CSV table of C-alpha atoms in Angstrom, one decimal:
chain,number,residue,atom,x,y,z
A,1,UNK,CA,-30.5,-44.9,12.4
A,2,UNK,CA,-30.5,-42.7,9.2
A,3,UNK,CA,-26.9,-42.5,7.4
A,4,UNK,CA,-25.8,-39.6,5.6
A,5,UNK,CA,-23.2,-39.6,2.8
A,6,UNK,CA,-22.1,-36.6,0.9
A,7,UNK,CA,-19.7,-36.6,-2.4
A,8,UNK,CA,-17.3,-35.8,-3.8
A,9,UNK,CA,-15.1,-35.3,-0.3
A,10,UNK,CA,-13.4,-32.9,-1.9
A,11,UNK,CA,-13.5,-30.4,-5.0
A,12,UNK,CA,-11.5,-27.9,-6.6
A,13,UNK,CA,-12.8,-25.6,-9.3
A,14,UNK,CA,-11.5,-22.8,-11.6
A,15,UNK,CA,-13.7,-19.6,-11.2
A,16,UNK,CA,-16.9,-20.1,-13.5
A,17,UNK,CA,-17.4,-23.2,-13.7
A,18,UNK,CA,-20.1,-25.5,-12.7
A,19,UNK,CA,-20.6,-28.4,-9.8
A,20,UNK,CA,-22.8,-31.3,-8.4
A,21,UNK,CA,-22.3,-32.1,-4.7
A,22,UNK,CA,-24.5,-35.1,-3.9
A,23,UNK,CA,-26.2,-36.2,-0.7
A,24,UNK,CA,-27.5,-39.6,-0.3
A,25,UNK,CA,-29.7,-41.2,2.9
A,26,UNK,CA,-30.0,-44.6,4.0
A,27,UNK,CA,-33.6,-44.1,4.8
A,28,UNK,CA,-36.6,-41.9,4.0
A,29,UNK,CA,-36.8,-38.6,5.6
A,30,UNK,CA,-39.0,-35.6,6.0
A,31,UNK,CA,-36.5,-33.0,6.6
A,32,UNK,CA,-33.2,-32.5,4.3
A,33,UNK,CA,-30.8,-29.4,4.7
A,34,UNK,CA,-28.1,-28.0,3.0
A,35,UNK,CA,-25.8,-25.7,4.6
A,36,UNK,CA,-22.6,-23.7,3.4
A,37,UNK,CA,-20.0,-23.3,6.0
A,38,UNK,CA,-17.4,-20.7,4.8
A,39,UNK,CA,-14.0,-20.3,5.8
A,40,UNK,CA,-14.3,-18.3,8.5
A,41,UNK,CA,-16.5,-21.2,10.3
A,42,UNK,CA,-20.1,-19.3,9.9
A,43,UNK,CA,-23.0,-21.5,9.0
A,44,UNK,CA,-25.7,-20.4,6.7
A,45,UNK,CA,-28.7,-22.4,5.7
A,46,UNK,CA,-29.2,-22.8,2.0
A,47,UNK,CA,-32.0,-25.1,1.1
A,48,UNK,CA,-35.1,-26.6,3.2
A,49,UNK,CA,-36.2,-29.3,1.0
A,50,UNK,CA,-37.0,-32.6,1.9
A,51,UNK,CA,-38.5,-33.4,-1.8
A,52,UNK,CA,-38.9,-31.3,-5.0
A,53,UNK,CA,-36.8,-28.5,-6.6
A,54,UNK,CA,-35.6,-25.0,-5.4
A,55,UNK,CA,-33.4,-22.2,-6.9
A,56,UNK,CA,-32.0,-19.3,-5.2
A,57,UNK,CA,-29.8,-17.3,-7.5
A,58,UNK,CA,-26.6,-19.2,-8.7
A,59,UNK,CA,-27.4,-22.5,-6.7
A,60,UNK,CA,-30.5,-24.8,-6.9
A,61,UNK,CA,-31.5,-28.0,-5.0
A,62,UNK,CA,-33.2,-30.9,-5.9
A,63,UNK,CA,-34.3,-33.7,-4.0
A,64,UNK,CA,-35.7,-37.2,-5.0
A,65,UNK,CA,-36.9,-38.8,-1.7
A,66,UNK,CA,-38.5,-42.2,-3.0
A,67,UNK,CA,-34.5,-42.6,-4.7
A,68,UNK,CA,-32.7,-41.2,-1.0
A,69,UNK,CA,-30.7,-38.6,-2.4
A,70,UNK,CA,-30.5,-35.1,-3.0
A,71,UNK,CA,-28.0,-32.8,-5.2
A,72,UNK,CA,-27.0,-29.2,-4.8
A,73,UNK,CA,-26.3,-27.3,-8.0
A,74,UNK,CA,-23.2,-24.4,-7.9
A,75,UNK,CA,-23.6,-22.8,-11.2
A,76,UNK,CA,-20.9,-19.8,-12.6
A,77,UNK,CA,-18.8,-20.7,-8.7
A,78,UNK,CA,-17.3,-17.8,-7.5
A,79,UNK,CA,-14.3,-18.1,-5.0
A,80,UNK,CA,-16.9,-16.6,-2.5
A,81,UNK,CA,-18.4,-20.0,-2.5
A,82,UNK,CA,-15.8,-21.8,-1.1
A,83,UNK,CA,-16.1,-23.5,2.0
A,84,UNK,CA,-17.6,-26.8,3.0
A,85,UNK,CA,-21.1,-27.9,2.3
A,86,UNK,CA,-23.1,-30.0,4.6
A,87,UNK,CA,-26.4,-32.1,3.6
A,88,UNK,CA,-28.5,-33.3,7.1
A,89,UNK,CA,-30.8,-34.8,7.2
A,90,UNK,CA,-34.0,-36.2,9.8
A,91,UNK,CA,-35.8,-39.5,9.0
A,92,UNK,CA,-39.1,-40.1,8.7
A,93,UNK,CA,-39.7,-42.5,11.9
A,94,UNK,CA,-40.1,-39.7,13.8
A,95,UNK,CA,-37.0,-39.3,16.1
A,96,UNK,CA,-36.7,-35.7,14.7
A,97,UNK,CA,-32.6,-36.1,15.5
A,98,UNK,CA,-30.5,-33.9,12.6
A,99,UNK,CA,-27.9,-36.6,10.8
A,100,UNK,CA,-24.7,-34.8,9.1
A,101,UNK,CA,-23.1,-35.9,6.5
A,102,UNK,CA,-19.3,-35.5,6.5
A,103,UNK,CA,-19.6,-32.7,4.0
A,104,UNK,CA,-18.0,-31.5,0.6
A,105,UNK,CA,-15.2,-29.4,1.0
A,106,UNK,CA,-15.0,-26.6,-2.2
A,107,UNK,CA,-12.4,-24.2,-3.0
A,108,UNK,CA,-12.6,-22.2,-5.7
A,109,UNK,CA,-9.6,-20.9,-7.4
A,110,UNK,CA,-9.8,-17.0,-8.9
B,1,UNK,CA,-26.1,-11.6,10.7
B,2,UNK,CA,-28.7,-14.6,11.3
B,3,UNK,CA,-30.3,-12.7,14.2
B,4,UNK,CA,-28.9,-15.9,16.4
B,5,UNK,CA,-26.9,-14.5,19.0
B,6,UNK,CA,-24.6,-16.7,21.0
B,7,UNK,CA,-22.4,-15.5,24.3
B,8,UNK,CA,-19.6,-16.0,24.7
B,9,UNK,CA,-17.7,-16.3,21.7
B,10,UNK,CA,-14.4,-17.6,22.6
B,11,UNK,CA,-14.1,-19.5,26.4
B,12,UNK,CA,-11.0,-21.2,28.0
B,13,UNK,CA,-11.5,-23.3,30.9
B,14,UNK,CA,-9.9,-25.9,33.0
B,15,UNK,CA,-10.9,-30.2,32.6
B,16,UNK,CA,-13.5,-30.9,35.2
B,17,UNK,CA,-15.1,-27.3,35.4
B,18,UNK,CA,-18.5,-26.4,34.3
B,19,UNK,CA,-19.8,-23.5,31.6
B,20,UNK,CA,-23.3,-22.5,30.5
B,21,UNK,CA,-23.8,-21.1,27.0
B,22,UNK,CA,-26.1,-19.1,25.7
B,23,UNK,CA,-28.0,-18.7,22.8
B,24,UNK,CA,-31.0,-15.9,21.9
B,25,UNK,CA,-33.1,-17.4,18.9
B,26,UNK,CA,-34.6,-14.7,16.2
B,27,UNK,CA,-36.8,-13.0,17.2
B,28,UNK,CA,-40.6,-15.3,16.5
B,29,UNK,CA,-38.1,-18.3,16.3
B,30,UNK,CA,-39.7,-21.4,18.4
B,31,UNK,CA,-37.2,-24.0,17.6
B,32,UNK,CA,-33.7,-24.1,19.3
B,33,UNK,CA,-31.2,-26.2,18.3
B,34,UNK,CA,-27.3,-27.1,19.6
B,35,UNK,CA,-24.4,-28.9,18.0
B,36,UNK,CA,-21.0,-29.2,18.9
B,37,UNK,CA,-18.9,-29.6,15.4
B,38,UNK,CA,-15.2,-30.9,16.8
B,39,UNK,CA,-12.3,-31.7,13.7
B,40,UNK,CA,-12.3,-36.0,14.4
B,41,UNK,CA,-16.5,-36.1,15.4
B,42,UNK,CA,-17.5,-33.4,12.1
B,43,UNK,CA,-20.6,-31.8,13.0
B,44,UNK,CA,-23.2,-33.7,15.2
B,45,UNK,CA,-26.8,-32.5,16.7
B,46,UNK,CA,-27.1,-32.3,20.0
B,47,UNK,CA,-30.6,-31.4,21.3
B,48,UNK,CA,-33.5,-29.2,20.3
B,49,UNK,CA,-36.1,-27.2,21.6
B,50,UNK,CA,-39.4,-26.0,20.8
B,51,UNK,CA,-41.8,-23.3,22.8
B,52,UNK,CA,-39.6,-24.7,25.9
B,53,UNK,CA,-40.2,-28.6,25.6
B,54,UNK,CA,-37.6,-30.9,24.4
B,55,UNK,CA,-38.3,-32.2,21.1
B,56,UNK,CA,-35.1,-34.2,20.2
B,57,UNK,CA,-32.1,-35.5,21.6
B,58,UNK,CA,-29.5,-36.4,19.6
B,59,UNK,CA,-25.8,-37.7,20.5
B,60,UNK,CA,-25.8,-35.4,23.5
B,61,UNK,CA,-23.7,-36.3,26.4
B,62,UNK,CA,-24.9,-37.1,29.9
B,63,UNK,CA,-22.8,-34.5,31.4
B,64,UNK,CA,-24.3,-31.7,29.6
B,65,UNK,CA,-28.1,-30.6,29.7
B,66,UNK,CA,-29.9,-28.0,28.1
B,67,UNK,CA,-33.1,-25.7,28.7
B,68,UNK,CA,-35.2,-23.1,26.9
B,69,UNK,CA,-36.7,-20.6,28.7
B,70,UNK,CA,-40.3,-18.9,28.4
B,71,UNK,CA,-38.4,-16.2,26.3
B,72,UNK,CA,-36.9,-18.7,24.3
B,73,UNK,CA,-33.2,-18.0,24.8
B,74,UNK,CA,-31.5,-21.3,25.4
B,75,UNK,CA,-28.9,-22.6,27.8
B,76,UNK,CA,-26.3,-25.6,27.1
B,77,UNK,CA,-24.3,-26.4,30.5
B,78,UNK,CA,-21.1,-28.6,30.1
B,79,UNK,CA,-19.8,-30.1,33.1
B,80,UNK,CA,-17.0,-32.1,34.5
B,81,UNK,CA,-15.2,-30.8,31.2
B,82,UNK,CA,-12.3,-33.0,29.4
B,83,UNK,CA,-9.8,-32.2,26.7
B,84,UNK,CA,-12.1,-34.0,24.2
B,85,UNK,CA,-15.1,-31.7,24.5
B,86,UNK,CA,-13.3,-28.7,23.0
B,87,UNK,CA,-14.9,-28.0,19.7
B,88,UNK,CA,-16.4,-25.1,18.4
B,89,UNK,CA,-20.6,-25.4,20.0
B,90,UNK,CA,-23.2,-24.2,17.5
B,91,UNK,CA,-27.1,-22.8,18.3
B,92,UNK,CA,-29.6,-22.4,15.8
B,93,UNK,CA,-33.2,-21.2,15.6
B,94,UNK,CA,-36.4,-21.8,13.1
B,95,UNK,CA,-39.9,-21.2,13.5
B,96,UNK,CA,-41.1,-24.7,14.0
B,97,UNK,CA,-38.5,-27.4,12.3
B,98,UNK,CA,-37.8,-25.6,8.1
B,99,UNK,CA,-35.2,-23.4,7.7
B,100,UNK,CA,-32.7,-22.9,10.8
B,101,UNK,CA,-30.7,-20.0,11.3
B,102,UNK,CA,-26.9,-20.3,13.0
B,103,UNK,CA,-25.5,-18.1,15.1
B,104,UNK,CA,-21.8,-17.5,15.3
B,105,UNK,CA,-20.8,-20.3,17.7
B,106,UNK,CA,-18.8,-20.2,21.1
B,107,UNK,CA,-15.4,-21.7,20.9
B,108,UNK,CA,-15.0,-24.0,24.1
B,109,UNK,CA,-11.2,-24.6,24.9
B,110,UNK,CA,-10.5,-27.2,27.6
B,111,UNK,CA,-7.2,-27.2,28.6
């Protein structure tokens, strides 16, 4: 099956400052996720997009599926962004099973 | 709030019981989706449902099934419980298979 691999493991950053988490898969898909997890253990869904570019506010996603990978953009971080970030994704062969990666844990320092 | 509601939040129960756990998808939500994120397995999908068939099975266990019912609220039972199946169980919804949308998760302590 599909593997999913997420870097950096881990990431500090000063308030304001800029970061690229990456996500790469073993295998074409046709779904790709990213999803914040914040301290308190919710999970929100941040990006659908299994090719292409997307920006909502301070973060934007892009992902190039014919090169398996796909990068999430934290521009101007705020320490409301920490948390761990989590890339899944579903392969194209049509098993429609949801692979995790291991995640990017962020903590942003005021 | 996702519009996901999950019951219970927190449950404590004894190795080799059985729980059910519920989850109410937003509302116009098809999909239904469960995963059980522990601290040594991370977070891994369990199963998922759409208008009340099964659409995907994922690392699921055989001692724990799942339903959706014609209102769409789901049902994840966990039987003959051990120690390692504590973990915090997530459900999430989506119209057919884009965006999901987590609800708050149910804490399952086996003791």
């Amino acid at each position: 099956g599909i593997q999913v691999e997420q870097s950096p493991p881990d990431l500090i950053l000063q308030e304001g400052a800029n970061s690229t988490l990456r996500c790469n898969f073993s295998d074409s898909v046709n779904n790709l996720q990213w999803f914040h997890q914040n301290p308190w253990g919710q999970l929100i869904n941040l990006f659908y997009i299994p090719s292409g570019t997307k920006q909502n506010g301070r973060l934007s996603a892009t992902t190039v599926a014919t090169e398996r990978y796909s990068l999430l953009y934290i521009s101007s971080s705020q320490t409301t962004d920490s948390g761990v970030y989590f890339c899944a994704a579903v392969e194209s062969s049509g098993t429609y099973k949801y692979i995790f990666g291991t995640g990017t844990r962020l903590k942003v320092l005021a | 709030d996702s519009g996901v509601t999950q019951t219970p939040k927190h449950l404590i129960t004894a190795t080799g019981q059985r729980v059910t756990l519920r989850c109410s998808p937003r509302s116009g939500d098809l999909s239904v989706y469960w995963y059980q994120q522990s601290l040594d397995q991370g977070l891994q999908f369990l199963i998922q449902y759409y208008n009340g068939e099964e659409r995907a099975k994922g690392n699921i266990l055989e001692r724990f099934s799942a339903q959706q019912f014609p209102d769409l609220h789901s049902e994840l039972n966990l039987s003959s419980l051990e120690l390692g199946d504590s973990a915090l169980y997530f459900c999430a919804s989506s119209f057919r298979t884009d965006t999901q949308y987590f609800g708050p998760g149910t804490r399952l302590t086996v003791l």
